[in-house]
CSV table of C-alpha atoms in Angstrom, one decimal:
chain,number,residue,atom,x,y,z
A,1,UNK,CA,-31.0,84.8,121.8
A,2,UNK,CA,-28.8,88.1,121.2
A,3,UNK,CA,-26.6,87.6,117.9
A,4,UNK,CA,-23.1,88.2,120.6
A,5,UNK,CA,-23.9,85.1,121.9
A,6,UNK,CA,-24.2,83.3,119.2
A,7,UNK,CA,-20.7,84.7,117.2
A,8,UNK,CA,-17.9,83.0,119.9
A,9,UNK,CA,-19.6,79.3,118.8
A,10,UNK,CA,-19.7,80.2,114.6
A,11,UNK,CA,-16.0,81.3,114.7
A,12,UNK,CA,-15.4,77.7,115.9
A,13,UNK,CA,-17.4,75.7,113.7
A,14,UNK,CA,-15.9,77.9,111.1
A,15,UNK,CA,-12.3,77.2,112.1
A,16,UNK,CA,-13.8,73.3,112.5
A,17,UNK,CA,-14.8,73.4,108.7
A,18,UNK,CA,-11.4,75.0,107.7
A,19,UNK,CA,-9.4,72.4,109.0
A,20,UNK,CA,-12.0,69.7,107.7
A,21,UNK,CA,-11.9,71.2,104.7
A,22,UNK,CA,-7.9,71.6,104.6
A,23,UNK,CA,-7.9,68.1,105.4
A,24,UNK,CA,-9.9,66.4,102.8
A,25,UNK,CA,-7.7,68.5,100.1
A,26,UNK,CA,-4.6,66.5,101.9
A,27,UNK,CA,-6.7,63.1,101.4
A,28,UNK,CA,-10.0,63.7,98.7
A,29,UNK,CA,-10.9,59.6,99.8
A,30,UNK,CA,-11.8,60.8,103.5
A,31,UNK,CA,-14.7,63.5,103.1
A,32,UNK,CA,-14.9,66.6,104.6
A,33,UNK,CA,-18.2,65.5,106.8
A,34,UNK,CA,-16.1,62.4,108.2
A,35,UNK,CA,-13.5,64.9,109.1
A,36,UNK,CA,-15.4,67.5,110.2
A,37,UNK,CA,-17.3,65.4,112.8
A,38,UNK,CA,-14.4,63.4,114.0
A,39,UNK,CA,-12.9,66.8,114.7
A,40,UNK,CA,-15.5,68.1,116.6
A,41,UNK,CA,-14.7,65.2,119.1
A,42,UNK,CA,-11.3,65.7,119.2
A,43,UNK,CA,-11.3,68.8,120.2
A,44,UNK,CA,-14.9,68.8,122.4
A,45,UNK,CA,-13.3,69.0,126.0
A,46,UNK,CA,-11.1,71.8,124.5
A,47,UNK,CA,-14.4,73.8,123.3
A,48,UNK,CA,-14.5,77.2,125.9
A,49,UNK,CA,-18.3,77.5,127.6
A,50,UNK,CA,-19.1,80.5,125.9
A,51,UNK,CA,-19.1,78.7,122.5
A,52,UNK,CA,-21.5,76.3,122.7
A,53,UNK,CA,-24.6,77.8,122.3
A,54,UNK,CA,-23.0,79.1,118.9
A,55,UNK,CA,-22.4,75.6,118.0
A,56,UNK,CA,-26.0,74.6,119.5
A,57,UNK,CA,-27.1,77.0,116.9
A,58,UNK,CA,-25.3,76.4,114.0
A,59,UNK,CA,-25.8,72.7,114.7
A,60,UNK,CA,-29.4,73.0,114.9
A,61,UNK,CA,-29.9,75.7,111.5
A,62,UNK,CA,-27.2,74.2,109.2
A,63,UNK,CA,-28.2,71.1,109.2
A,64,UNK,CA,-31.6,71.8,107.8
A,65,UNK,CA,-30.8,74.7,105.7
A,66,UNK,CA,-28.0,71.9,103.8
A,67,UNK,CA,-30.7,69.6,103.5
A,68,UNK,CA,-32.4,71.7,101.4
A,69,UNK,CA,-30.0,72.8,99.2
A,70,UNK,CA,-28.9,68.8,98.9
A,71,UNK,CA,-32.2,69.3,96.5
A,72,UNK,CA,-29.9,71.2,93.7
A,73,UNK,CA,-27.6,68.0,93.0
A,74,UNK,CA,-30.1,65.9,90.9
A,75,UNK,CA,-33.1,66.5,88.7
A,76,UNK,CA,-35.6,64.3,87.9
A,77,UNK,CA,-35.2,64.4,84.5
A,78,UNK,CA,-31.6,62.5,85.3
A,79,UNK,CA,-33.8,60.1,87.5
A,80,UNK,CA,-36.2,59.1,84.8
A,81,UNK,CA,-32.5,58.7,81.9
A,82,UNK,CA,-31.9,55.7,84.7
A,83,UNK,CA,-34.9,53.5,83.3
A,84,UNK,CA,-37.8,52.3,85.2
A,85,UNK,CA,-35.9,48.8,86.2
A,86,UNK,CA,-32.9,50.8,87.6
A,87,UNK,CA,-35.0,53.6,89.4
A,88,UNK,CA,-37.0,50.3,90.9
A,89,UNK,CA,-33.7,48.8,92.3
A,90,UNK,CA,-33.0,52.2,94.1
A,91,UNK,CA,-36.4,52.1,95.5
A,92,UNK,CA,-36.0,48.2,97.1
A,93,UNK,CA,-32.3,48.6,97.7
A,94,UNK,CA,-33.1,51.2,100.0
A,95,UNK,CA,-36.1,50.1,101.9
A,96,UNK,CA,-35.3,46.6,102.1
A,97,UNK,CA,-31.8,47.6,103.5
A,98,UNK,CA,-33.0,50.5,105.8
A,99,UNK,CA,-35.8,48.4,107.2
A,100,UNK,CA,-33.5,45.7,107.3
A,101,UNK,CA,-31.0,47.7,109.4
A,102,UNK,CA,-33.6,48.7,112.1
A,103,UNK,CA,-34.2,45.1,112.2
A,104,UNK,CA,-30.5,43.7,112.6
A,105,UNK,CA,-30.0,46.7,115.3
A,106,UNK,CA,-32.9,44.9,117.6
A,107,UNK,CA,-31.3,41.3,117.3
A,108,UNK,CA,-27.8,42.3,118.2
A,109,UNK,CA,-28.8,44.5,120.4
A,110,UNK,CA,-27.9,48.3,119.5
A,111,UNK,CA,-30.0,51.3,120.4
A,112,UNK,CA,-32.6,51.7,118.5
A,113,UNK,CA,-32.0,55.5,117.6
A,114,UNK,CA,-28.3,54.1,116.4
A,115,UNK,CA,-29.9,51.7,114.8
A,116,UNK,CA,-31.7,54.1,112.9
A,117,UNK,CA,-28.8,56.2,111.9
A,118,UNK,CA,-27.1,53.8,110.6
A,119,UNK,CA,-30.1,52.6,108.4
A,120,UNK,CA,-30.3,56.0,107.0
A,121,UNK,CA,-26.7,56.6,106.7
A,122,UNK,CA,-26.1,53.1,105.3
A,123,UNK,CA,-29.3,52.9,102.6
A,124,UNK,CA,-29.3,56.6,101.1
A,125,UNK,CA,-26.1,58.7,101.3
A,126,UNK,CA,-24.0,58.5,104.1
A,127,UNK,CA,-23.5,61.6,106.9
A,128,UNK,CA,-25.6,63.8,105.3
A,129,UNK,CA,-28.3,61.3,105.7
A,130,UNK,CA,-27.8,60.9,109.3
A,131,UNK,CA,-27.4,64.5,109.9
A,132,UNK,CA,-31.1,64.7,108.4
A,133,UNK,CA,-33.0,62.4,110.1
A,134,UNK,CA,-31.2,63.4,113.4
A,135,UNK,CA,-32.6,66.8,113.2
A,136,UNK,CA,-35.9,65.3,113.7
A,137,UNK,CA,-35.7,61.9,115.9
A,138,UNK,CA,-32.7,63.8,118.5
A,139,UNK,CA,-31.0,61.4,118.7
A,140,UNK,CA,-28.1,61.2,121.4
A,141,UNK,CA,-25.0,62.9,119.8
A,142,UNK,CA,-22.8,60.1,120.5
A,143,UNK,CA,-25.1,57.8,118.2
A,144,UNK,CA,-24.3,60.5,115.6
A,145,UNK,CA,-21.0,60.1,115.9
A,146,UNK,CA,-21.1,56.4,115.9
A,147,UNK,CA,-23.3,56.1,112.7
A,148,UNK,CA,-20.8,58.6,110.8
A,149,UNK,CA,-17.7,56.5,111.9
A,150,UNK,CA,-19.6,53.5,111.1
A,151,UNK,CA,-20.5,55.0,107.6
A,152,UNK,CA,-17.1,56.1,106.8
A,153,UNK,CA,-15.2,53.1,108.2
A,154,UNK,CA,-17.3,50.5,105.5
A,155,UNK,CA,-17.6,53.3,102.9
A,156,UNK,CA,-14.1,53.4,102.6
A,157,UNK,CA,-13.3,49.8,103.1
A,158,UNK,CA,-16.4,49.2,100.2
A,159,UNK,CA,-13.6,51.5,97.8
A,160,UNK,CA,-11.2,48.4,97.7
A,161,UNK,CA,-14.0,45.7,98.2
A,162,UNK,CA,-16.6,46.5,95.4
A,163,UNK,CA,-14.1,46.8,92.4
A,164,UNK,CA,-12.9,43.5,93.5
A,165,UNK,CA,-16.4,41.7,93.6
A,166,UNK,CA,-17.4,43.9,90.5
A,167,UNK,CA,-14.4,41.9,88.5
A,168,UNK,CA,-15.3,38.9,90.4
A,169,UNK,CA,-18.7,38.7,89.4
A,170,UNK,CA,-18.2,39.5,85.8
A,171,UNK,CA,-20.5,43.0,85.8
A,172,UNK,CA,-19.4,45.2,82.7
A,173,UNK,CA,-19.1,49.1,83.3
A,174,UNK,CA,-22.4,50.2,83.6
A,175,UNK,CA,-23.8,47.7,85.4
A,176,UNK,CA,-21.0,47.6,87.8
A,177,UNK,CA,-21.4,51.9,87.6
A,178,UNK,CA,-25.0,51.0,88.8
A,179,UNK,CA,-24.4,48.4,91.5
A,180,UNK,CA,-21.5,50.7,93.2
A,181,UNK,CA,-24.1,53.7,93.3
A,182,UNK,CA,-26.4,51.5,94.5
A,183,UNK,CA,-24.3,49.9,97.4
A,184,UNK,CA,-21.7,52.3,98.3
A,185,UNK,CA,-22.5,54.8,100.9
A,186,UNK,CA,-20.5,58.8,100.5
A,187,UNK,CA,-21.2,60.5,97.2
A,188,UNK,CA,-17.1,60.7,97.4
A,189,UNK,CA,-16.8,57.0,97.9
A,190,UNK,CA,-19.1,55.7,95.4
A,191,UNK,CA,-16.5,58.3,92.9
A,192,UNK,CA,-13.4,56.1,94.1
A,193,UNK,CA,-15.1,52.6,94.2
A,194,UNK,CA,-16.5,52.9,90.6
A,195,UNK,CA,-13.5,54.6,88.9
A,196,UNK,CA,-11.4,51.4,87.8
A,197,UNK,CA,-14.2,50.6,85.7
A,198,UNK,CA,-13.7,53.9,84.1
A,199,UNK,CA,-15.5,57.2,83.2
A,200,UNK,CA,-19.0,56.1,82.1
A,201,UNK,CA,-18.5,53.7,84.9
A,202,UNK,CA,-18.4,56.7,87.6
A,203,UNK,CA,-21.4,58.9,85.4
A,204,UNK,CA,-23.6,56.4,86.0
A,205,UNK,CA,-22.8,55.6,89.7
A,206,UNK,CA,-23.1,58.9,90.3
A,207,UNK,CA,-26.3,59.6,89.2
A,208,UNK,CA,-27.9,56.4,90.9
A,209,UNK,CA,-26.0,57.4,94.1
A,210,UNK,CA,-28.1,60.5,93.9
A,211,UNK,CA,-31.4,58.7,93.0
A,212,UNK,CA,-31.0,57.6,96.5
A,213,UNK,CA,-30.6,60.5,97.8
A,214,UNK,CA,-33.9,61.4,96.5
A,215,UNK,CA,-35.4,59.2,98.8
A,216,UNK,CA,-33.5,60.8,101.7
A,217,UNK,CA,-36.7,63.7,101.9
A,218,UNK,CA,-39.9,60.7,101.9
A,219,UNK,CA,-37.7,58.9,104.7
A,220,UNK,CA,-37.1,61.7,107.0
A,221,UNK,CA,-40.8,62.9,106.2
A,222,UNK,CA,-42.2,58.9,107.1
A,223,UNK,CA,-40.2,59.3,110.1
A,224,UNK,CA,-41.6,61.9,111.2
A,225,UNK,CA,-44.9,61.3,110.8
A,226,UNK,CA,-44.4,58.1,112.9
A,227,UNK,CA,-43.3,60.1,115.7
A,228,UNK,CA,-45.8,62.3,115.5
A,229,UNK,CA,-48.4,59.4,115.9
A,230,UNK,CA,-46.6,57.9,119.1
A,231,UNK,CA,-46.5,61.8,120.4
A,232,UNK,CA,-50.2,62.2,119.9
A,233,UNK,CA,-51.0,58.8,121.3
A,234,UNK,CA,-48.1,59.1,124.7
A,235,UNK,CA,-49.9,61.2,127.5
A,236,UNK,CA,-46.7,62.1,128.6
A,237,UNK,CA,-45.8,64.1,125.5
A,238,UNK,CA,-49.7,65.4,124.4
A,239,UNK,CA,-48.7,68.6,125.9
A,240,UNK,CA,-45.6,68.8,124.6
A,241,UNK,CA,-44.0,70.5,121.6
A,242,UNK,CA,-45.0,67.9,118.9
A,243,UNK,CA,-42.8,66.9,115.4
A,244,UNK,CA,-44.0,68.7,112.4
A,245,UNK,CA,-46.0,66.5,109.6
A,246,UNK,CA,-43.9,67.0,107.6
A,247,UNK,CA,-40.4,69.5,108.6
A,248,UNK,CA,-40.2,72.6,106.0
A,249,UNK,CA,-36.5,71.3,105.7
A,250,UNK,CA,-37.9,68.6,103.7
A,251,UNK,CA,-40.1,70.4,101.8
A,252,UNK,CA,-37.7,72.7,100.8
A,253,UNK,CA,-35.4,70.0,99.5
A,254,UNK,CA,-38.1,68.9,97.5
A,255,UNK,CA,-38.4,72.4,95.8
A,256,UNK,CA,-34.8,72.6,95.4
A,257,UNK,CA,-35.0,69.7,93.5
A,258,UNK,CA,-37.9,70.7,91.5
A,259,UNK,CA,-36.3,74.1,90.5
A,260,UNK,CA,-33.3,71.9,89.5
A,261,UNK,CA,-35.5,69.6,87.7
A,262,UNK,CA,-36.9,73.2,85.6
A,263,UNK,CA,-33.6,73.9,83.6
A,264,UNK,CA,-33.7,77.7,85.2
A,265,UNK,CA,-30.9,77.6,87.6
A,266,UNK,CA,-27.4,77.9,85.6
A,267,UNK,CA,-24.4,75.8,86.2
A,268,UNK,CA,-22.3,77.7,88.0
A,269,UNK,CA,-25.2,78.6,90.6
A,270,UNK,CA,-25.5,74.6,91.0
A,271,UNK,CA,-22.0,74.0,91.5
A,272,UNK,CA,-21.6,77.1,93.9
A,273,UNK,CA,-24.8,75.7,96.0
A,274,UNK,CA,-23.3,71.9,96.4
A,275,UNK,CA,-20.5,73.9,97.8
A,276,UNK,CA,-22.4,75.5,99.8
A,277,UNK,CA,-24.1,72.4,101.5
A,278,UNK,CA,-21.2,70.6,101.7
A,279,UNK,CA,-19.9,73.8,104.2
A,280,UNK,CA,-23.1,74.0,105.8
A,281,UNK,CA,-23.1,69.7,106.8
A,282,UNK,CA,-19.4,70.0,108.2
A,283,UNK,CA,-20.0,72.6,110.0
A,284,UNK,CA,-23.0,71.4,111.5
A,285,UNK,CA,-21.3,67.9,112.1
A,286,UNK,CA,-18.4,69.3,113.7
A,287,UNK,CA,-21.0,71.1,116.3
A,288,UNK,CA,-22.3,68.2,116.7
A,289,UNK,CA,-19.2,66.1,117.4
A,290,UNK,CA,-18.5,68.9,119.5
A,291,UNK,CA,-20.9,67.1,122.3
A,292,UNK,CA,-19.5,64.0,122.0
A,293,UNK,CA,-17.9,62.1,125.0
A,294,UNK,CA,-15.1,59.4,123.9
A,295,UNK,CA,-16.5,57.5,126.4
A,296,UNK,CA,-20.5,57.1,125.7
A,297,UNK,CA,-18.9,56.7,122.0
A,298,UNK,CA,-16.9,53.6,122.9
A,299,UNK,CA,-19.6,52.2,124.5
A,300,UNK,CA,-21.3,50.1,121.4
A,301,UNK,CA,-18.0,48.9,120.6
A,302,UNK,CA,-18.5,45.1,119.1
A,303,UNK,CA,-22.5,45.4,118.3
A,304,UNK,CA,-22.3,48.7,116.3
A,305,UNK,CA,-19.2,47.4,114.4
A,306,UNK,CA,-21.5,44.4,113.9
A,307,UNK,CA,-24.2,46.4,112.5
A,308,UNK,CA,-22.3,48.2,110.0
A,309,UNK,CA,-21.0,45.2,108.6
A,310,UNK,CA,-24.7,43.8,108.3
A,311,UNK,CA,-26.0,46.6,106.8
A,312,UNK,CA,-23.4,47.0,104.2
A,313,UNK,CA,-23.6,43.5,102.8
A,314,UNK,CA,-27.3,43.9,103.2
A,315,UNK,CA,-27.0,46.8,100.9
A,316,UNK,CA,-24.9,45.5,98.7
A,317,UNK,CA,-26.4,41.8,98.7
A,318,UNK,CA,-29.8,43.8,97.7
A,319,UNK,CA,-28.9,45.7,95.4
A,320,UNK,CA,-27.0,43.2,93.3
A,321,UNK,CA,-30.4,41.2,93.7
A,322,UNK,CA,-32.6,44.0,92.3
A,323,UNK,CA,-30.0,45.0,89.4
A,324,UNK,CA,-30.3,41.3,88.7
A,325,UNK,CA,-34.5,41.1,88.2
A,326,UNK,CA,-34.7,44.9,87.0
């Protein structure tokens, strides 16, 4: 595709991810993502035809190339600090509640590619998650869209909830820190839930919030090696264009993550890069709200509200569980 095609659609996902941006400076609890995606729908019938295979484009290339630069915000060696007990609770936390999602999603009824997006979104980190394992499951855009409201609608209501339970249930700073990594979903809403319990509170939430993250890469990969199977096995799609083994997205997060992990890569260079990624995710999010229709959106109403609230006291009911044994 000829590089003039392609500019009319980047100079609107970059003016998405300015005013995402500008917004989330106005109010740091909402993220830029959120933002940036419910944007995109705002403003989709508004979007001039010669735009959108721009946004198709950046869509498509940001998403994956902010994947692997997601790599750069933990090391291992901050992973193994955690303790074996804690790093085991990540592990169950988010299996039993991603798996658990999928599940709820069939009994109430929700599609099952929302069903997975908001399993993702809701177990590892939020709209970055979903923006990951969309790029290989292609998913609807409106389920998207749904999963990312549905992540920052409980995300933000968790900021007032889990402080509460937290004093409720007795749980002293770092265990509390551990449990609202653990169970809240945004990296910026797992910040806001754990700070009443104070600074050591919020380092240690942190740093299991991105433990889960870890997990994001093996989830996308299992995914995809599932669909792969089903391809190869569905005569209808043999001679089609099948998914990767494993997408070079994922394995690229895995080395960003592993140069992280060596100590070579300077601070400022780390800091600039999670700037980076969190550009490269609005933008892509606001492309994809971009080809959303308000009224396919609308349409899983009750059921997907229901499924968010499942998933997040699943979360948070499993995690408190596995904190408790670990």
């Amino acid at each position: 595709m000829p590089a003039r095609r392609l500019v009319p659609g980047l100079l609107v996902a970059a003016a998405g991810t300015a005013v995402a941006f500008g917004l989330n400076r106005l109010v740091p609890a909402v993220s830029a993502l959120t933002v940036a995606v419910v944007l995109g729908v705002l403003v989709a019938s508004a979007v001039p035809p010669a735009a959108q295979d721009g946004l198709r484009w950046a869509t498509r290339k940001f998403l994956r190339l902010g994947v692997v630069l997601l790599g750069c915000q933990l090391g291992l060696g901050e992973v193994f600090r955690l303790g074996a007990g804690t790093v085991v609770a990540v592990v169950v936390t988010v299996l039993v509640s991603f798996s658990g999602t999928i599940l709820a999603g069939r009994l109430i009824g929700v599609p099952r590619g929302l069903a997975l997006l908001v399993g993702t979104g809701f177990s590892i980190c939020g709209a970055s998650a979903i923006a990951a394992m969309d790029s290989v499951t292609e998913s609807d855009r409106e389920e998207v869209a749904t999963a990312v409201t549905l992540v920052t609608l409980y995300g933000s209501a968790a900021i007032a909830l889990v402080p509460l339970a937290g004093r409720a249930l007795g749980l002293g700073p770092q265990r509390f820190g551990e449990w609202a990594g653990l169970s809240v979903h945004e990296v910026a809403q797992v910040v806001a839930a754990a700070s009443p319990a104070g600074a050591a509170a919020v380092a240690i939430a942190v740093v299991v919030k991105l433990t889960r993250v870890v997990l994001l890469a093996p989830m996308v990969a299992g995914v995809s090696i599932v669909r792969r199977r089903r391809a190869l096995h569905t005569p209808a799609t043999t001679t089609g264009k099948r998914p990767p083994l494993v997408p070079l997205f994922v394995l690229g997060f895995l080395a960003t993550m592993a140069l992280r992990s060596s100590g070579l890569v300077p601070a400022p260079l780390l800091s600039a890069a999670n700037v980076v990624t969190t550009l490269l995710f609005a933008a892509a999010l606001f492309g994809l709200g971009s080809g959303v229709r308000i009224g396919a959106l609308l349409r899983t109403g009750r059921r997907g509200l229901a499924l968010g609230a499942v998933s997040t006291v699943l979360v948070a009911l499993v995690a408190y569980g596995a904190l408790a044994v670990a």
